Short mmCIF file of C-alpha atoms in Angstrom, two decimals:
data_model
loop_
_atom_site.label_atom_id
_atom_site.label_comp_id
_atom_site.label_asym_id
_atom_site.label_seq_id
_atom_site.Cartn_x
_atom_site.Cartn_y
_atom_site.Cartn_z
CA MET Z 1 -18.70 -58.18 2.60
CA ALA Z 2 -21.04 -55.37 3.01
CA SER Z 3 -24.75 -55.36 2.16
CA TYR Z 4 -26.41 -52.53 1.04
CA LYS Z 5 -30.07 -51.43 0.76
CA LYS Z 6 -29.15 -49.62 -2.16
CA SER Z 7 -25.98 -49.17 -4.30
CA VAL Z 8 -25.12 -47.04 -7.60
CA ASP Z 9 -21.86 -47.12 -9.68
CA LEU Z 10 -20.53 -44.12 -11.12
CA MET Z 11 -17.60 -43.08 -13.44
CA ASP Z 12 -17.73 -46.72 -14.73
CA GLY Z 13 -17.32 -48.03 -11.33
CA ASP Z 14 -14.57 -45.82 -9.88
CA VAL Z 15 -17.34 -44.18 -7.41
CA MET Z 16 -19.87 -45.99 -5.92
CA ILE Z 17 -22.77 -44.31 -3.88
CA TYR Z 18 -24.73 -46.58 -1.26
CA ILE Z 19 -27.27 -46.89 1.42
CA ILE Z 20 -26.15 -49.19 4.34
CA ALA Z 21 -28.67 -51.97 4.91
CA SER Z 22 -28.60 -51.09 8.70
CA SER Z 23 -29.37 -47.53 8.14
CA LYS Z 24 -32.55 -45.90 9.81
CA THR Z 25 -32.19 -42.58 7.85
CA ASP Z 26 -31.45 -43.83 4.65
CA VAL Z 27 -28.65 -41.21 3.99
CA TRP Z 28 -26.34 -42.33 0.99
CA GLN Z 29 -22.91 -42.74 1.75
CA VAL Z 30 -19.95 -42.56 -1.10
CA ARG Z 31 -16.82 -44.61 -1.33
CA PHE Z 32 -14.04 -44.50 -4.06
CA LYS Z 33 -10.29 -45.50 -3.98
CA ASN Z 34 -7.92 -42.93 -2.64
CA PRO Z 35 -5.59 -41.70 -5.30
CA LEU Z 36 -3.18 -39.96 -3.00
CA PRO Z 37 -0.27 -41.96 -1.74
CA THR Z 38 -1.03 -41.16 2.16
CA GLY Z 39 -4.19 -42.08 3.87
CA SER Z 40 -6.81 -44.97 3.88
CA HIS Z 41 -7.04 -47.03 0.96
CA TYR Z 42 -10.51 -46.15 0.27
CA VAL Z 43 -12.27 -42.55 0.86
CA ARG Z 44 -15.55 -43.24 2.58
CA LYS Z 45 -17.81 -40.43 3.42
CA SER Z 46 -21.41 -39.68 4.45
CA THR Z 47 -23.22 -37.24 1.49
CA GLN Z 48 -25.57 -36.09 4.07
CA HIS Z 49 -28.46 -36.43 1.35
CA ARG Z 50 -31.16 -38.86 1.28
CA ASN Z 51 -32.03 -37.79 -2.56
CA GLN Z 52 -30.21 -39.98 -4.92
CA ALA Z 53 -29.36 -37.20 -7.31
CA SER Z 54 -28.03 -34.85 -4.74
CA ALA Z 55 -25.98 -37.67 -3.30
CA THR Z 56 -24.70 -38.38 -6.74
CA ARG Z 57 -23.65 -34.65 -7.33
CA PHE Z 58 -21.74 -34.54 -3.75
CA ALA Z 59 -20.02 -37.74 -4.82
CA LEU Z 60 -18.62 -36.71 -8.09
CA ASP Z 61 -17.75 -33.29 -6.48
CA LEU Z 62 -15.79 -34.96 -3.88
CA TYR Z 63 -14.01 -37.47 -5.99
CA ASN Z 64 -13.16 -34.47 -8.48
CA GLU Z 65 -11.64 -32.76 -5.46
CA TYR Z 66 -9.29 -35.59 -4.81
CA SER Z 67 -8.29 -35.91 -8.11
CA ALA Z 68 -7.40 -32.34 -8.46
CA ARG Z 69 -5.39 -32.50 -5.21
CA LYS Z 70 -3.62 -35.41 -6.79
CA ASN Z 71 -2.89 -33.14 -9.72
CA LEU Z 72 -1.51 -30.53 -7.80
CA GLY Z 73 1.05 -33.04 -6.07
CA PHE Z 74 -0.94 -33.42 -2.74
CA SER Z 75 0.45 -36.20 -0.38
CA THR Z 76 -2.91 -36.10 1.61
CA GLY Z 77 -6.35 -35.50 1.25
CA SER Z 78 -6.28 -32.43 3.26
CA MET Z 79 -5.28 -28.68 2.26
CA THR Z 80 -3.95 -26.14 4.64
CA LEU Z 81 -4.75 -22.33 4.40
CA GLY Z 82 -0.83 -22.00 4.26
CA PHE Z 83 -1.01 -24.24 1.13
CA ALA Z 84 -3.68 -22.24 -0.39
CA VAL Z 85 -1.88 -19.10 0.32
CA ASP Z 86 1.34 -20.08 -1.03
CA ARG Z 87 -0.54 -21.61 -4.19
CA PHE Z 88 -2.75 -18.69 -4.86
CA LYS Z 89 -1.11 -15.44 -3.98
CA ASN Z 90 -0.03 -14.47 -7.19
CA GLU Z 91 -3.76 -14.43 -8.27
CA PHE Z 92 -4.25 -11.18 -6.26
CA ASP Z 93 -2.93 -7.62 -7.31
CA LYS Z 94 0.07 -6.20 -5.70
CA VAL Z 95 -1.99 -4.40 -2.67
CA SER Z 96 -4.46 -7.28 -2.09
CA LYS Z 97 -1.47 -9.66 -2.02
CA THR Z 98 0.27 -7.37 0.69
CA ASN Z 99 -3.01 -7.38 2.98
CA LEU Z 100 -3.32 -11.32 2.21
CA LEU Z 101 0.21 -12.21 3.49
CA ARG Z 102 -0.11 -9.68 6.57
CA ASN Z 103 -3.51 -11.32 7.68
CA TYR Z 104 -2.02 -14.92 7.34
CA LYS Z 105 0.83 -14.08 9.51
CA SER Z 106 -0.87 -11.83 11.93
CA TYR Z 107 -4.04 -13.97 12.53
CA TRP Z 108 -4.95 -16.86 10.26
CA LEU Z 109 -1.89 -18.91 10.86
CA GLN Z 110 -2.60 -18.96 14.73
CA TYR Z 111 -6.25 -19.67 14.55
CA PHE Z 112 -6.56 -22.08 11.59
CA GLY Z 113 -3.46 -23.89 11.71
CA ASP Z 114 -3.20 -26.86 9.70
CA LYS Z 115 -6.81 -27.81 9.84
CA ASP Z 116 -8.02 -28.83 6.23
CA ILE Z 117 -9.95 -26.02 4.72
CA ALA Z 118 -12.33 -28.69 3.27
CA ARG Z 119 -13.39 -29.02 6.93
CA TRP Z 120 -14.38 -25.32 7.47
CA THR Z 121 -17.95 -24.44 8.14
CA GLY Z 122 -19.88 -21.03 8.09
CA ASP Z 123 -19.85 -21.25 11.94
CA TYR Z 124 -16.08 -22.07 12.09
CA ILE Z 125 -15.37 -18.98 10.26
CA HIS Z 126 -18.12 -17.01 12.35
CA GLU Z 127 -16.09 -18.12 15.63
CA TYR Z 128 -12.87 -16.85 13.89
CA PHE Z 129 -14.27 -13.51 13.42
CA VAL Z 130 -15.24 -13.32 17.09
CA TRP Z 131 -11.89 -14.51 17.95
CA ARG Z 132 -10.29 -11.89 15.49
CA VAL Z 133 -12.08 -8.68 17.49
CA LYS Z 134 -11.18 -10.07 20.75
CA ASN Z 135 -7.33 -10.71 19.56
CA LYS Z 136 -7.36 -7.43 17.63
CA LYS Z 137 -3.58 -6.64 18.10
CA SER Z 138 -1.30 -8.23 15.28
CA ILE Z 139 0.61 -11.36 16.52
CA THR Z 140 3.83 -10.28 14.82
CA ASN Z 141 3.43 -6.46 15.23
CA SER Z 142 2.28 -4.65 18.29
CA ASN Z 143 3.09 -1.29 16.89
CA LEU Z 144 0.27 -1.57 14.22
CA TRP Z 145 -2.07 1.47 14.12
CA ASP Z 146 -4.71 1.30 16.52
CA SER Z 147 -7.51 3.81 15.81
CA SER Z 148 -9.75 3.04 18.76
CA GLY Z 149 -7.16 2.86 21.26
CA GLY Z 150 -7.37 -0.62 22.13
CA ARG Z 151 -11.26 -0.58 22.47
CA SER Z 152 -12.85 -1.99 18.95
CA VAL Z 153 -12.06 -3.02 15.45
CA SER Z 154 -12.92 -1.16 12.60
CA VAL Z 155 -15.86 -2.70 10.45
CA SER Z 156 -13.95 -1.85 7.22
CA THR Z 157 -11.15 -3.65 8.31
CA LEU Z 158 -13.09 -6.85 9.08
CA ASN Z 159 -14.96 -6.37 5.74
CA LEU Z 160 -11.39 -6.23 3.70
CA GLU Z 161 -10.23 -9.43 5.69
CA ARG Z 162 -13.43 -11.40 5.09
CA ASN Z 163 -13.18 -10.40 1.26
CA LEU Z 164 -9.51 -11.57 0.95
CA LEU Z 165 -10.34 -14.96 2.74
CA ARG Z 166 -13.38 -15.54 0.69
CA ARG Z 167 -11.67 -14.84 -2.45
CA LEU Z 168 -8.70 -17.14 -1.49
CA LEU Z 169 -11.43 -20.00 -0.94
CA THR Z 170 -12.87 -19.27 -4.01
CA PHE Z 171 -9.77 -19.81 -6.08
CA CYS Z 172 -9.75 -23.17 -4.24
CA LYS Z 173 -12.70 -23.88 -5.34
CA GLY Z 174 -12.26 -22.76 -8.88
CA SER Z 175 -9.26 -25.16 -9.23
CA GLY Z 176 -11.15 -28.07 -7.99
CA VAL Z 177 -9.25 -28.65 -4.62
CA LEU Z 178 -12.34 -27.52 -2.38
CA LEU Z 179 -15.75 -28.65 -3.03
CA LYS Z 180 -17.70 -25.35 -1.84
CA VAL Z 181 -16.96 -22.04 -0.28
CA PRO Z 182 -18.44 -21.95 3.29
CA ALA Z 183 -20.88 -19.11 4.21
CA PHE Z 184 -19.15 -15.83 5.73
CA PRO Z 185 -20.54 -13.20 7.97
CA ARG Z 186 -22.62 -10.62 5.98
CA ASN Z 187 -22.52 -7.74 8.24
CA PHE Z 188 -20.01 -7.03 11.33
CA ASN Z 189 -21.86 -4.01 12.63
CA GLY Z 190 -23.61 -6.37 14.98
CA PHE Z 191 -20.30 -7.85 16.39
CA ASP Z 192 -19.15 -6.48 19.90
CA ASN Z 193 -16.39 -4.23 19.93
CA THR Z 194 -16.42 -3.11 16.41
CA HIS Z 195 -17.06 0.49 15.15
CA SER Z 196 -17.68 1.93 11.50
CA LEU Z 197 -17.30 5.60 10.47
CA PRO Z 198 -18.81 7.00 7.27
CA ASP Z 199 -16.72 6.58 4.08
CA ASN Z 200 -15.82 10.32 4.07
CA LYS Z 201 -14.46 10.23 7.89
CA ARG Z 202 -12.29 7.13 7.57
CA ARG Z 203 -9.12 9.39 7.00
CA SER Z 204 -8.57 12.54 8.90
CA ARG Z 205 -9.37 15.40 6.83
CA MET Z 206 -7.59 18.76 6.42
CA ASP Z 207 -9.77 22.00 6.78
CA ALA Z 208 -8.83 25.02 5.23
CA ALA Z 209 -7.78 26.49 8.90
CA THR Z 210 -5.50 23.60 9.19
CA TYR Z 211 -4.15 24.42 5.62
CA LYS Z 212 -3.82 28.16 6.21
CA ASN Z 213 -2.35 28.08 9.56
CA ILE Z 214 -0.13 24.94 9.51
CA VAL Z 215 0.33 23.21 6.52
CA GLU Z 216 0.96 25.86 3.94
CA PRO Z 217 3.32 28.15 6.53
CA TYR Z 218 5.42 24.56 6.94
CA LEU Z 219 6.03 24.07 3.26
CA ASP Z 220 6.72 27.76 2.77
CA ASN Z 221 9.34 27.33 5.65
CA ILE Z 222 10.79 24.38 3.60
CA GLN Z 223 11.15 26.18 0.53
CA ASP Z 224 12.59 29.09 1.85
CA SER Z 225 15.26 26.85 3.59
CA LEU Z 226 16.15 24.99 0.49
CA ILE Z 227 17.09 28.17 -1.22
CA ASN Z 228 19.16 29.79 1.62
CA PRO Z 229 22.25 30.32 0.08
CA GLU Z 230 24.16 29.69 3.30
CA TRP Z 231 22.60 25.92 3.42
CA VAL Z 232 22.78 25.00 -0.40
CA PRO Z 233 24.99 21.92 -1.16
CA GLN Z 234 28.25 23.23 -2.89
CA LEU Z 235 30.69 21.41 -5.51
CA ARG Z 236 33.84 19.85 -3.63
CA ASN Z 237 36.26 21.95 -5.57
CA LEU Z 238 34.18 25.45 -6.27
CA ASP Z 239 37.03 26.50 -8.80
CA LEU Z 240 36.21 23.47 -11.35
CA LEU Z 241 33.00 22.62 -13.34
CA MET Z 242 30.85 19.80 -11.66
CA ASP Z 243 31.58 16.15 -12.79
CA LEU Z 244 28.64 14.14 -12.10
CA THR Z 245 28.90 11.36 -14.95
CA SER Z 246 28.68 8.82 -12.09
CA GLN Z 247 29.24 8.14 -8.32
CA GLY Z 248 32.70 8.20 -9.07
CA GLY Z 249 32.97 11.63 -10.75
CA THR Z 250 35.87 14.11 -9.95
CA ASN Z 251 33.57 17.02 -8.88
CA LEU Z 252 30.60 16.04 -6.77
CA TYR Z 253 28.19 18.05 -4.37
CA GLU Z 254 28.62 17.57 -0.82
CA SER Z 255 26.78 18.95 1.90
CA ARG Z 256 27.76 22.02 3.84
CA LEU Z 257 27.88 19.79 7.07
CA ARG Z 258 30.36 17.51 4.93
CA ARG Z 259 32.30 20.80 3.75
CA LYS Z 260 32.25 21.88 7.62
CA GLN Z 261 33.95 18.39 8.63
CA ARG Z 262 36.53 18.45 5.99
CA GLU Z 263 37.53 22.28 6.04
CA ASP Z 264 36.46 24.02 9.25
CA PRO Z 265 34.89 22.05 12.23
CA SER Z 266 34.20 25.33 14.02
CA ARG Z 267 31.79 26.66 11.30
CA SER Z 268 28.17 26.91 12.15
CA THR Z 269 25.77 24.68 10.13
CA HIS Z 270 22.02 23.58 10.11
CA LYS Z 271 21.33 20.03 11.47
CA ILE Z 272 18.70 19.57 8.78
CA TRP Z 273 19.46 21.86 5.91
CA CYS Z 274 23.13 21.06 5.96
CA HIS Z 275 22.61 17.45 6.06
CA LYS Z 276 22.31 15.50 2.89
CA GLN Z 277 19.70 13.12 3.82
CA LYS Z 278 17.52 15.16 6.13
CA ARG Z 279 17.63 18.08 3.52
CA TYR Z 280 16.48 15.77 0.82
CA ASN Z 281 13.75 14.13 3.08
CA LYS Z 282 12.19 17.51 3.61
CA ALA Z 283 12.73 18.50 -0.19
CA LEU Z 284 10.81 15.24 -0.84
CA PHE Z 285 7.89 15.90 1.65
CA TRP Z 286 7.64 19.35 0.02
CA PHE Z 287 7.46 18.67 -3.69
CA PHE Z 288 5.43 15.53 -3.22
CA SER Z 289 2.71 17.29 -1.03
CA THR Z 290 2.75 20.20 -3.43
CA LEU Z 291 2.00 18.27 -6.30
CA ILE Z 292 -0.95 16.28 -4.45
CA LEU Z 293 -2.11 19.66 -3.32
CA LYS Z 294 -1.91 21.60 -6.37
CA CYS Z 295 -3.44 18.55 -8.80
CA GLY Z 296 -5.22 15.96 -6.73
CA ILE Z 297 -3.08 13.08 -7.99
CA ARG Z 298 -2.81 10.01 -5.91
CA PRO Z 299 0.09 9.43 -3.98
CA SER Z 300 0.21 5.84 -5.11
CA GLU Z 301 0.53 7.61 -8.86
CA ALA Z 302 2.90 10.33 -7.89
CA SER Z 303 5.41 7.90 -6.62
CA LYS Z 304 5.40 6.12 -10.35
CA LEU Z 305 5.90 9.23 -12.26
CA LYS Z 306 8.99 9.98 -14.37
CA ASN Z 307 10.74 13.43 -14.69
CA ARG Z 308 9.15 13.97 -18.43
CA ASP Z 309 5.72 13.66 -16.85
CA ILE Z 310 6.01 17.09 -15.30
CA GLN Z 311 5.48 19.55 -18.18
CA LEU Z 312 5.08 23.05 -18.89
CA LYS Z 313 2.21 24.23 -21.26
CA LYS Z 314 1.14 27.60 -22.72
CA ASP Z 315 -2.51 28.25 -23.38
CA GLU Z 316 -2.67 30.18 -26.55
CA LYS Z 317 -6.12 31.69 -25.77
CA THR Z 318 -4.84 33.34 -22.17
CA GLY Z 319 -1.25 33.50 -22.91
CA ARG Z 320 -1.02 31.88 -19.20
CA TYR Z 321 1.36 28.98 -18.50
CA PHE Z 322 0.14 25.72 -16.63
CA THR Z 323 1.78 23.07 -15.19
CA VAL Z 324 0.33 19.89 -16.60
CA VAL Z 325 1.07 16.40 -14.89
CA ASN Z 326 0.68 13.46 -17.33
CA ILE Z 327 -0.43 10.19 -15.70
CA PRO Z 328 0.11 7.18 -18.04
CA SER Z 329 -2.28 4.37 -18.06
CA THR Z 330 0.35 2.03 -16.51
CA VAL Z 331 0.45 4.41 -13.71
CA SER Z 332 -3.13 5.44 -13.36
CA LYS Z 333 -4.99 3.30 -10.75
CA VAL Z 334 -7.99 3.04 -12.96
CA ARG Z 335 -5.41 2.04 -16.03
CA LYS Z 336 -6.72 5.29 -17.81
CA HIS Z 337 -4.37 7.99 -19.30
CA ARG Z 338 -5.05 11.55 -18.04
CA GLN Z 339 -3.74 14.62 -17.62
CA ALA Z 340 -4.12 16.83 -14.48
CA ILE Z 341 -3.63 20.88 -14.50
CA CYS Z 342 -2.12 22.31 -11.46
CA ILE Z 343 -4.17 24.93 -10.05
CA ASP Z 344 -0.95 27.26 -9.21
CA PHE Z 345 -0.32 27.89 -13.19
CA SER Z 346 3.28 27.52 -13.81
CA TYR Z 347 4.42 27.52 -10.07
CA SER Z 348 4.21 23.90 -9.80
CA TYR Z 349 6.76 23.33 -12.66
CA GLU Z 350 8.97 25.84 -11.27
CA LYS Z 351 9.17 24.22 -7.67
CA SER Z 352 9.67 20.70 -9.97
CA VAL Z 353 13.13 22.57 -11.28
CA ARG Z 354 13.96 23.29 -7.63
CA PHE Z 355 13.33 19.83 -6.86
CA PHE Z 356 15.55 18.46 -9.60
CA ALA Z 357 18.30 20.33 -8.16
CA GLU Z 358 17.76 18.87 -4.76
CA LYS Z 359 17.96 15.60 -6.39
CA MET Z 360 21.36 16.51 -8.10
CA TYR Z 361 22.60 17.39 -4.63
CA ARG Z 362 21.36 14.27 -3.26
CA PHE Z 363 22.49 11.57 -5.69
CA ASN Z 364 24.99 13.40 -7.77
CA ARG Z 365 23.15 12.58 -11.02
CA LEU Z 366 22.19 14.66 -13.59
CA PRO Z 367 18.23 13.91 -13.82
CA SER Z 368 17.00 12.84 -17.54
CA PRO Z 369 13.47 12.83 -18.57
CA ASP Z 370 13.43 9.14 -18.32
CA ASP Z 371 14.16 8.86 -14.58
CA TRP Z 372 12.09 8.41 -11.71
CA LEU Z 373 10.66 12.04 -10.29
CA PHE Z 374 10.99 10.38 -6.91
CA PRO Z 375 13.81 8.16 -6.96
CA SER Z 376 14.86 5.32 -4.52
CA THR Z 377 17.16 6.26 -1.44
CA SER Z 378 18.02 2.76 -0.44
CA LYS Z 379 21.29 0.95 -1.09
CA ALA Z 380 19.78 -1.75 -3.22
CA ASP Z 381 18.59 0.37 -6.15
CA LEU Z 382 19.74 3.85 -4.93
CA TYR Z 383 18.44 6.42 -7.55
CA ASP Z 384 17.78 3.72 -10.31
CA GLY Z 385 14.76 2.54 -8.61
CA ARG Z 386 11.70 4.73 -7.58
CA MET Z 387 10.85 5.76 -4.17
CA LYS Z 388 8.47 3.15 -2.44
CA ASP Z 389 8.69 4.22 1.17
CA TYR Z 390 7.44 7.68 0.90
CA ARG Z 391 4.81 7.08 3.30
CA SER Z 392 7.61 7.09 6.26
CA VAL Z 393 8.61 10.61 5.01
CA MET Z 394 5.18 11.98 4.93
CA ARG Z 395 4.21 10.66 8.22
CA ALA Z 396 7.31 12.10 9.96
CA ASN Z 397 6.67 15.38 8.61
CA PHE Z 398 2.74 15.22 9.52
CA GLN Z 399 3.85 14.28 12.90
CA LYS Z 400 6.42 17.22 12.99
CA MET Z 401 3.22 19.62 12.39
CA GLY Z 402 1.28 17.77 14.92
CA ILE Z 403 -1.76 16.71 12.46
CA HIS Z 404 -0.89 12.91 12.39
CA THR Z 405 -4.18 11.80 14.02
CA GLN Z 406 -7.38 13.32 14.66
CA THR Z 407 -10.42 11.97 16.99
CA GLU Z 408 -13.85 11.90 15.55
CA GLU Z 409 -16.04 13.47 18.19
CA SER Z 410 -19.25 11.48 17.81
CA THR Z 411 -17.45 8.17 18.18
CA GLY Z 412 -13.98 8.98 19.72
CA ILE Z 413 -12.41 7.21 17.32
CA LYS Z 414 -8.80 8.13 16.07
CA THR Z 415 -8.01 8.62 12.02
CA PHE Z 416 -4.95 9.23 10.55
CA PHE Z 417 -3.33 11.82 8.52
CA SER Z 418 -1.92 10.59 5.23
CA SER Z 419 -0.89 11.59 1.86
CA TYR Z 420 -4.51 11.03 0.79
CA SER Z 421 -5.79 13.61 3.05
CA LEU Z 422 -4.07 16.21 0.91
CA ARG Z 423 -5.83 14.72 -2.24
CA SER Z 424 -9.18 14.78 -0.09
CA TYR Z 425 -8.14 18.59 0.59
CA TYR Z 426 -7.79 19.10 -2.96
CA ILE Z 427 -10.92 17.58 -4.00
CA SER Z 428 -13.04 19.22 -1.06
CA MET Z 429 -11.61 22.85 -2.36
CA MET Z 430 -12.45 22.37 -6.03
CA LEU Z 431 -15.91 21.28 -5.23
CA ARG Z 432 -16.21 24.40 -2.99
CA LYS Z 433 -14.99 26.75 -5.51
CA GLY Z 434 -17.70 25.37 -7.91
CA ILE Z 435 -16.09 23.13 -10.50
CA ASP Z 436 -18.35 20.80 -11.91
CA LEU Z 437 -18.25 17.26 -10.67
CA TYR Z 438 -17.87 15.78 -14.01
CA THR Z 439 -14.66 17.77 -14.94
CA LEU Z 440 -13.17 17.19 -11.43
CA SER Z 441 -13.73 13.39 -11.41
CA LYS Z 442 -11.98 13.32 -14.98
CA PHE Z 443 -9.02 15.39 -13.67
CA VAL Z 444 -8.41 13.17 -10.54
CA GLY Z 445 -9.44 9.87 -11.87
CA ALA Z 446 -12.42 9.06 -9.72
CA SER Z 447 -15.99 8.53 -10.31
CA PRO Z 448 -18.56 11.31 -9.29
CA GLU Z 449 -20.17 8.48 -7.05
CA THR Z 450 -16.80 7.81 -5.56
CA ILE Z 451 -16.16 11.52 -4.82
CA LEU Z 452 -19.49 12.07 -3.67
CA LYS Z 453 -19.15 9.01 -1.34
CA THR Z 454 -15.28 9.00 0.01
CA TYR Z 455 -14.27 12.79 0.20
CA ASP Z 456 -14.91 15.22 2.57
CA VAL Z 457 -18.40 16.30 1.00
CA ASN Z 458 -21.83 14.27 0.93
CA GLU Z 459 -24.26 14.24 -2.01
CA ASN Z 460 -26.75 16.20 0.36
CA TRP Z 461 -24.17 18.84 0.85
CA PHE Z 462 -23.30 18.89 -3.01
CA LEU Z 463 -26.94 19.06 -4.15
CA ARG Z 464 -27.75 21.74 -1.50
CA GLU Z 465 -25.10 23.95 -2.81
CA LYS Z 466 -26.09 23.58 -6.51
CA MET Z 467 -29.85 24.41 -5.45
CA VAL Z 468 -28.97 27.12 -3.13
CA SER Z 469 -26.82 29.06 -5.81
CA HIS Z 470 -29.56 28.26 -8.58
CA LEU Z 471 -32.15 29.90 -6.37
CA SER Z 472 -30.17 32.86 -5.38
CA LYS Z 473 -29.52 33.94 -8.99
CA ASP Z 474 -33.22 35.53 -8.85
CA VAL Z 475 -34.54 36.63 -5.41
CA SER Z 476 -36.15 39.90 -6.27
CA GLU Z 477 -39.51 38.45 -4.87
CA PHE Z 478 -38.02 36.81 -1.72
CA SER Z 479 -36.35 39.75 0.15
CA THR Z 480 -34.77 39.08 3.59
CA GLU Z 481 -36.04 42.60 5.17
CA GLY Z 482 -38.00 42.19 7.89
CA ARG Z 483 -37.32 38.38 8.58
CA ALA Z 484 -34.60 38.85 11.18
CA HIS Z 485 -37.24 37.38 13.72
CA LEU Z 486 -36.71 34.10 11.89
CA ASP Z 487 -33.23 33.81 13.27
CA LYS Z 488 -34.35 32.35 16.78
CA PHE Z 489 -35.93 29.38 14.89
CA ALA Z 490 -33.20 28.73 12.16
CA SER Z 491 -29.86 26.84 12.81
CA ASP Z 492 -26.74 26.69 10.78
CA TRP Z 493 -26.74 24.63 7.79
CA ASP Z 494 -23.95 22.35 7.86
#
């Protein structure tokens, strides 16, 4: 029989804390019957405390942790990260869940393996992130985006991963299967081979010259090509009315390439504009980009719109027609309903009509108000589902224009051009045109603070523009005459 200097029964004798008689440090130990079906008959562990109150708290937390694991169906006293991911993945929102699973498959599984998360320490997690930086390439996909050309890892990427992992362990603690969440690194800027960009430089930005000289002509060319009568799809039988009641209709639209193959193989056709899928992908890029450029809607929000959300409104005071994009709360990222007004008046609505025709050609379906604005092209949910893989279509066209990536001059870090770059351009241009920050924030669904921090404008620039504009209203007492000599002292105010 063991002899103790001290012993205390807890939980009506189910748990005991004690100090072994031979102990020189007087550290309390804990013992209780193992409630799990495998493992030793008793759980014995040091509380690492000399203070009885602290030892009692540790012992009860450990006992409750084992009891919780029993209730969750554990067969052993350990819990792997894989089990935690599977158990709590649905507690995350959709985007976070996707990132959680991607990090688990790419990095966490290899490093953490089956080690019990209860045995993790702050040092162990710190060592993981050191390893993570050194092994920056994805284990499952070597073609993932690499902004630094193999030289470093973005601090923002590490922050995101840290927050996901810490939140996962917090869920474990909240359910009682983990005693405490270990410490995580607070700042990755001091890690070797990491880089950090300002918030408004993390995506490639489009300036006015790029838009005017590259993007706008590219979109105009798509529009001109879509309305070229030589390339517009035709009904199979031109002498009959269309019958698009279903995919099995009697008189459907077909591409000019299909008609060529069926009627006249020697006829000249365009490889893109006379091809059903390629033509539609261009039309998709054209209208998707136009919508973002003209009203600043988030790409993720645009992809969830219905046909009825594109509306034409007449302003009674001016007599002008405006395209209004309705963004329901179920679609809005911030879960608040809003309406965005397109800056090109009625033209975006007219372009939507053109796009509706392109959808009719592609799917042989008459669009209804409740149909998706950007329907799916996959076989599993053709037309009836919404387009989820718009990014690949957008990326292919950005690459075609040669603007897919940019290199930040001061750091040499590459940033990528995406659909959000179009939104950034809209917001930046609206600020430069003088729209007040509050009004803009309401239309784009972002706080003024986020706009100043994230988009291609900073707070100093914005406030400087406001002050210069205000001071320039009355400059009669401050003539610029006779001050040319100051040019050699002044620099451009970027």
